[in-house]
Tab-separated table of C-alpha atoms in Angstrom:
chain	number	residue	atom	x	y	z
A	1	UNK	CA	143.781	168.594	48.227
A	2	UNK	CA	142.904	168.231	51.933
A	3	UNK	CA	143.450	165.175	53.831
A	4	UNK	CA	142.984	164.340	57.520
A	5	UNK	CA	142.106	161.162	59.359
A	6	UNK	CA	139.962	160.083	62.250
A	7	UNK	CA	141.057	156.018	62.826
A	8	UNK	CA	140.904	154.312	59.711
A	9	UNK	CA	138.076	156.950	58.635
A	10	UNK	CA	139.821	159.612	55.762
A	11	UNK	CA	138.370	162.864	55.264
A	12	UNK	CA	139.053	164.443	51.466
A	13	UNK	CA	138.365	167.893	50.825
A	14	UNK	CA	139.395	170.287	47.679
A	15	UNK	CA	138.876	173.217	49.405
A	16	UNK	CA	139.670	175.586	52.574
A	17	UNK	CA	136.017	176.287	53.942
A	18	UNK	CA	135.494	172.554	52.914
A	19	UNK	CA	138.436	170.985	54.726
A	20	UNK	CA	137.077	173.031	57.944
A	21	UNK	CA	134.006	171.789	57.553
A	22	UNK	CA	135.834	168.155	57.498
A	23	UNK	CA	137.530	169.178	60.322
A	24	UNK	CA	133.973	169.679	62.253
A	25	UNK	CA	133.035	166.457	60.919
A	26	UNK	CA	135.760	164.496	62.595
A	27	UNK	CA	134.981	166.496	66.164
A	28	UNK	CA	131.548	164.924	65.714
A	29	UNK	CA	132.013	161.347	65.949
A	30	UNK	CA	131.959	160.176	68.528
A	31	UNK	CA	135.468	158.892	70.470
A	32	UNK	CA	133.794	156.200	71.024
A	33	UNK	CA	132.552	154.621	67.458
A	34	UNK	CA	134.590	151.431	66.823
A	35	UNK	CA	135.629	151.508	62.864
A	36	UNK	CA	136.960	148.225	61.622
A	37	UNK	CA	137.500	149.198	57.973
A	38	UNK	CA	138.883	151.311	55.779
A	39	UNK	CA	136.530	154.738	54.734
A	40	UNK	CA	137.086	157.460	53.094
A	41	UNK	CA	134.316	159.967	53.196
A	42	UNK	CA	134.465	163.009	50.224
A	43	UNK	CA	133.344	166.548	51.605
A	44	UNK	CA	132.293	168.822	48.857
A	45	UNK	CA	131.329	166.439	46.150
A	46	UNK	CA	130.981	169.064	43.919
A	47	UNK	CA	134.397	169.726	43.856
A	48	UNK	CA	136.720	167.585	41.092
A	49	UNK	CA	138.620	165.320	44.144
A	50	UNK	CA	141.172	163.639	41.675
A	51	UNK	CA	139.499	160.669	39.601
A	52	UNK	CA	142.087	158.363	41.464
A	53	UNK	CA	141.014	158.668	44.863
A	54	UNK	CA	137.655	156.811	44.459
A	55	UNK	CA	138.955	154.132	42.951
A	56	UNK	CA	141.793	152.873	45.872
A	57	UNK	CA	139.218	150.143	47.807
A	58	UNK	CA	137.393	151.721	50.650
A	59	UNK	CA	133.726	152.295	51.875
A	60	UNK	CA	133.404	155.513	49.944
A	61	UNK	CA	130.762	158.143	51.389
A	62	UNK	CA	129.901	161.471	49.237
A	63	UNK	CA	129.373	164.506	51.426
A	64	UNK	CA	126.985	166.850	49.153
A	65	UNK	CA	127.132	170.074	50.092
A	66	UNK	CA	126.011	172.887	47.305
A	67	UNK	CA	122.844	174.235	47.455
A	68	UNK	CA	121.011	172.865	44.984
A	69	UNK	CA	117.301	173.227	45.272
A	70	UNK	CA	115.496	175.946	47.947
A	71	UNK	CA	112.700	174.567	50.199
A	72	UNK	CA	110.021	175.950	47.454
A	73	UNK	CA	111.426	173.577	44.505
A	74	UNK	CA	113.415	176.727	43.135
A	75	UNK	CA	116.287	176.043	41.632
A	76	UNK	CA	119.747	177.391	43.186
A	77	UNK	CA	123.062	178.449	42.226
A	78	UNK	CA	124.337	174.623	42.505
A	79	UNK	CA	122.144	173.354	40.130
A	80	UNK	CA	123.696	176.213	37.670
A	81	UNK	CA	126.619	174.886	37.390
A	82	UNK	CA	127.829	172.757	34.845
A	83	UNK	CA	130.988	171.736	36.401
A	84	UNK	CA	129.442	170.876	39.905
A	85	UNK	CA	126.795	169.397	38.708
A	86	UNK	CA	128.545	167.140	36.080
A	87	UNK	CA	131.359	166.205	39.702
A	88	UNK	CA	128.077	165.297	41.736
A	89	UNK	CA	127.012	163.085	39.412
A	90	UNK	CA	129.987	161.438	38.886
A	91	UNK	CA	130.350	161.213	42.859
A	92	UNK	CA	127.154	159.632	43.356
A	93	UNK	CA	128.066	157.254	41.017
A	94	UNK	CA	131.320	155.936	42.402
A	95	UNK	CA	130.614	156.965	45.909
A	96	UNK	CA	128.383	153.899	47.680
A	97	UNK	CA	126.341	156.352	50.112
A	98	UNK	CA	126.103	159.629	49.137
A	99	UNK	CA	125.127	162.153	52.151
A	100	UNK	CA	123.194	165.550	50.776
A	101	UNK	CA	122.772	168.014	53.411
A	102	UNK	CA	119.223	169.144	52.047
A	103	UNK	CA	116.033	167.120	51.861
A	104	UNK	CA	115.010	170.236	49.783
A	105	UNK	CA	117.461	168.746	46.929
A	106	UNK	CA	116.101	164.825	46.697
A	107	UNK	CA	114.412	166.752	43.860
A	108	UNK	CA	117.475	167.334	41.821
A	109	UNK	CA	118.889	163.605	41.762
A	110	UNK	CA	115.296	162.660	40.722
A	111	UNK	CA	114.968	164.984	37.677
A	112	UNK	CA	118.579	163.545	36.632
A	113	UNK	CA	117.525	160.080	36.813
A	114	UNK	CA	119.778	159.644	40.068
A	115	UNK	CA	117.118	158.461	42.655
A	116	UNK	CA	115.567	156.064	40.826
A	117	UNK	CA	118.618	154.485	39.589
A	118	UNK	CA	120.445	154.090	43.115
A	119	UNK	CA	117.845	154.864	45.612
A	120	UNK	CA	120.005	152.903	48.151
A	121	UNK	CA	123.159	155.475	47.786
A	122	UNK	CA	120.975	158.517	48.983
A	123	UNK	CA	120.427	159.998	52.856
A	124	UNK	CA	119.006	163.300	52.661
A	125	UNK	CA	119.238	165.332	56.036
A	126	UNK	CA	121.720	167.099	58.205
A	127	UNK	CA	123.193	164.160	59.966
A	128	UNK	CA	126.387	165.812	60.685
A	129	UNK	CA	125.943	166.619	64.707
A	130	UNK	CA	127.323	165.114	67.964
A	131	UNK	CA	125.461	162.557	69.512
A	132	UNK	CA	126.461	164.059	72.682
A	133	UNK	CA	125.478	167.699	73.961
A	134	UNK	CA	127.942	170.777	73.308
A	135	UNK	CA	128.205	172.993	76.038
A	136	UNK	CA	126.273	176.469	75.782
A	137	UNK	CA	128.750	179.044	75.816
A	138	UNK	CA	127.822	182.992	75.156
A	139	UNK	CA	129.634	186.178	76.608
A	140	UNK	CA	127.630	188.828	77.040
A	141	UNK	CA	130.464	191.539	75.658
A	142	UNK	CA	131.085	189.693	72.178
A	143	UNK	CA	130.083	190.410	69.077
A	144	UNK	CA	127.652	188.164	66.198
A	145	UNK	CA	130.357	187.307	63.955
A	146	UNK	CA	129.947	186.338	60.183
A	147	UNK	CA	132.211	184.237	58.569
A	148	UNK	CA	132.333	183.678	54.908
A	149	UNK	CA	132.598	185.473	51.773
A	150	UNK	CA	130.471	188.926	51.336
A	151	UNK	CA	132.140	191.127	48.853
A	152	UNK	CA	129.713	191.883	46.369
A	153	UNK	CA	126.883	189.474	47.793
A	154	UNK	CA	124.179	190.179	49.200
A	155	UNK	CA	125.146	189.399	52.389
A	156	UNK	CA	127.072	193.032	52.168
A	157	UNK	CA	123.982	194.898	52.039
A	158	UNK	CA	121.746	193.105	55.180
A	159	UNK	CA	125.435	193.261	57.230
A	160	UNK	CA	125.453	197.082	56.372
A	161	UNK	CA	122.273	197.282	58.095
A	162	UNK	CA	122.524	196.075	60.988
A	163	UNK	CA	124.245	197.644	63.874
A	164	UNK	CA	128.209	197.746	63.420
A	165	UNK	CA	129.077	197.957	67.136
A	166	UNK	CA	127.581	194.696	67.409
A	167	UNK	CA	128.779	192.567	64.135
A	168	UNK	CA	131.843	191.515	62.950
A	169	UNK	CA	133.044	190.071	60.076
A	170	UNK	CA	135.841	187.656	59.951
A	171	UNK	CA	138.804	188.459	57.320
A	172	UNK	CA	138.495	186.157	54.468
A	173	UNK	CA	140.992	183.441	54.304
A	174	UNK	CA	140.829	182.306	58.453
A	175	UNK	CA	140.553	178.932	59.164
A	176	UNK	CA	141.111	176.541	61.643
A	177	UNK	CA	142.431	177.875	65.558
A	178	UNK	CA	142.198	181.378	64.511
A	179	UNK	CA	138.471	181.175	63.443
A	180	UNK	CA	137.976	178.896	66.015
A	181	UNK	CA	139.344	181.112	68.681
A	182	UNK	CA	137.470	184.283	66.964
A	183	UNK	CA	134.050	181.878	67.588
A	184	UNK	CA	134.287	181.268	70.517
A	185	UNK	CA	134.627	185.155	72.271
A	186	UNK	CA	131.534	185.976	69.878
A	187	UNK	CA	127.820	186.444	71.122
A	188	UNK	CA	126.544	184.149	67.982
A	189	UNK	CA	127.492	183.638	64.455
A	190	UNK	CA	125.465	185.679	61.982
A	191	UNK	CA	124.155	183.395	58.590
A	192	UNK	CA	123.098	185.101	56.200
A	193	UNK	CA	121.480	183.628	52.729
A	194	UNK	CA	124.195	183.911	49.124
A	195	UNK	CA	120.893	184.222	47.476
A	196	UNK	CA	116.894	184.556	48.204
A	197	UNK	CA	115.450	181.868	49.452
A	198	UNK	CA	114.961	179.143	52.146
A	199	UNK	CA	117.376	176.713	53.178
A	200	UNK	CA	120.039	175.816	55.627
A	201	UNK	CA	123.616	176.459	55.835
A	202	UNK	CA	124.689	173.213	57.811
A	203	UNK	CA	128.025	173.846	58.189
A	204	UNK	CA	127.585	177.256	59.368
A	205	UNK	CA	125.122	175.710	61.977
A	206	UNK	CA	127.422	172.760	62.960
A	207	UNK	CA	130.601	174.891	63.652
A	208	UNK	CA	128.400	177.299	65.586
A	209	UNK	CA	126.560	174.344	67.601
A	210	UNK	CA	130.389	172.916	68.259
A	211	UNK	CA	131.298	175.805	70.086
A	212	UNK	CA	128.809	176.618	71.953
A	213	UNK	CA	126.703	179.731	69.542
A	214	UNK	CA	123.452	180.417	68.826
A	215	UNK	CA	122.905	180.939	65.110
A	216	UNK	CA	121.496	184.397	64.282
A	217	UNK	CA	120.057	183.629	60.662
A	218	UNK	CA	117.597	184.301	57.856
A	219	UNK	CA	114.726	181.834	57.276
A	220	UNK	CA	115.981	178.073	57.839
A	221	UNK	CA	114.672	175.061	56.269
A	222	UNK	CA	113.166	172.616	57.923
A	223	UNK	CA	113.750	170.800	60.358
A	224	UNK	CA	114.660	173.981	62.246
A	225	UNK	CA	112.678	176.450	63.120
A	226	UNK	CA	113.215	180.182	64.051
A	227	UNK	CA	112.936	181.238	67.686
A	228	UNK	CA	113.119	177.540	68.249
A	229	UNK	CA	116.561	176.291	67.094
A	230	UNK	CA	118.001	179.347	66.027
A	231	UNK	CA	117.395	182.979	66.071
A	232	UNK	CA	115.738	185.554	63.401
A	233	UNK	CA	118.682	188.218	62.255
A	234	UNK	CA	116.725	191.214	63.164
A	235	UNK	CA	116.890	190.204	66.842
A	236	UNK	CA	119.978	191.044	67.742
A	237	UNK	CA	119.401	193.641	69.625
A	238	UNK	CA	116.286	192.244	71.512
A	239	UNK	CA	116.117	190.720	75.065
A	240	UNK	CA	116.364	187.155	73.908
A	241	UNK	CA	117.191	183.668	76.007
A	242	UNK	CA	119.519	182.246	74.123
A	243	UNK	CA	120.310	178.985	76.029
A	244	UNK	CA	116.831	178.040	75.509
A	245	UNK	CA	117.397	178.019	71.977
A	246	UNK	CA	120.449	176.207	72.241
A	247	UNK	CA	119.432	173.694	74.024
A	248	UNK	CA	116.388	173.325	71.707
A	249	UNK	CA	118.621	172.776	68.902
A	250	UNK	CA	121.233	170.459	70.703
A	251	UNK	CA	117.865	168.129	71.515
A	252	UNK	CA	116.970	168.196	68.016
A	253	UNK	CA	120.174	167.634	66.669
A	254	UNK	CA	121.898	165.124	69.224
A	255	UNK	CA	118.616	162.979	68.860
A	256	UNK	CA	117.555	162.924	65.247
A	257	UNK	CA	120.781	164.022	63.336
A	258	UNK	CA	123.998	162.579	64.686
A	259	UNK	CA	126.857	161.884	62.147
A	260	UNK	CA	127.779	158.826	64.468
A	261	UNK	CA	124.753	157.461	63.796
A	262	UNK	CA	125.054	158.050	60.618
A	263	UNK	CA	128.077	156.653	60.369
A	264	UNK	CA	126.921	153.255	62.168
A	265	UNK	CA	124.473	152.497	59.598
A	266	UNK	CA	127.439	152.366	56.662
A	267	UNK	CA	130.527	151.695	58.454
């Protein structure tokens, strides 16, 4: 288990991509948000994160991360599995707001008699962001760097395609400085879909936003669009201005989905 702490705010994680994500959380909020009570805030709800940690009194917020339902109403690989599904709903009913990256998933908690029940737990949306702008930072030597698992996805195939002098892909395993450091002397971090369909890797998008990246991806869902907020994959090679974008996306986001805000409305 994974456990770090921003004031009297605790982040819980279960896993190693998760607990990065958590740490991106914590550089979101903003230094100045004034927390008077105790919080603990669950990243990954998916994950088992030890019966006895949501019962120790706290504001308890469920971060929902699985993809669980594409933009078309198809079912995913999140909403296939037994285990995470049977965590989630155990989460949403302990937790008292539950956070779900997706509006594309409001479908699942209705069809499991979630929404209805405790329509007041639920924010749908990628309010995760900085309520302040990041600065745009792209060399023009780097590489687009992918970071995540690939063996046997894919995501192996489309990164075999496109050109290798340009793309890297970051060892499996690297967290925290190193990936950090590896992010930052990149062009743009490469997302690339686990399975057909449209949706949005959030925190792919929020660690590339935090340092400065524009995100090379496959279709997004909404609220971002391509050549708006992020980039198309196949464009890599193209005469592109990237700061645009960026600055595009940091409107969007520092306006509509920051995780301060978020956090004001709860805490």
């Amino acid at each position: 288990m994974f456990r770090s702490k921003a004031q009297s705010i605790k982040f819980i994680a279960k896993h190693p991509v998760l607990s990065q994500f958590a740490d991106d959380l914590r550089a979101a909020i903003n230094p100045s948000l004034i927390v008077e009570q105790q919080a603990k805030i669950f990243v990954g709800i998916h994950k088992g994160l030890g019966i006895f940690n949501w019962f120790i009194p706290s504001l308890k917020i469920g971060i929902q991360t699985e993809q669980l339902c594409a933009e078309d109403g198809a079912l995913l690989w999140g909403a296939k599995k037994r285990k995470a599904v049977r965590n989630i709903k155990l989460a949403c009913r302990l937790c008292d707001v539950n956070l779900d990256l997706s509006t594309s998933n409001r479908e699942f908690y209705r069809s499991i008699g979630l929404l209805d029940k405790y329509p007041q737990k639920f924010v749908f949306g990628p309010h995760v962001f900085p309520d302040t702008t990041t600065v745009f930072n792209s060399p023009t030597d780097g590489r687009f760097v992918f970071f995540g698992a690939i063996d046997g996805t894919r995501r192996e195939k489309i990164i075999s395609n496109l050109p290798a002098e340009m793309v890297s892909v970051v060892p499996a395993g690297t967290y925290g400085k190193e990936l950090s450091s590896i992010i930052n002397d990149s062009q743009g971090v490469l997302n690339i879909h686990y399975s057909e369909g449209v949706y949005t890797e959030v925190p792919r998008l929020l660690s590339a936003y935090l340092h400065g990246k524009v995100l090379y991806s496959e279709t997004l869902a909404h609220p971002f669009v391509e050549g708006v907020h992020y980039m198309p994959i196949h464009s890599l090679s193209y005469e592109r201005d990237d700061g645009y974008v960026f600055n595009e996306l940091s409107r969007l986001v520092t306006n509509d989905y920051s995780f301060t805000s978020f956090l004001k409305r709860f805490i």
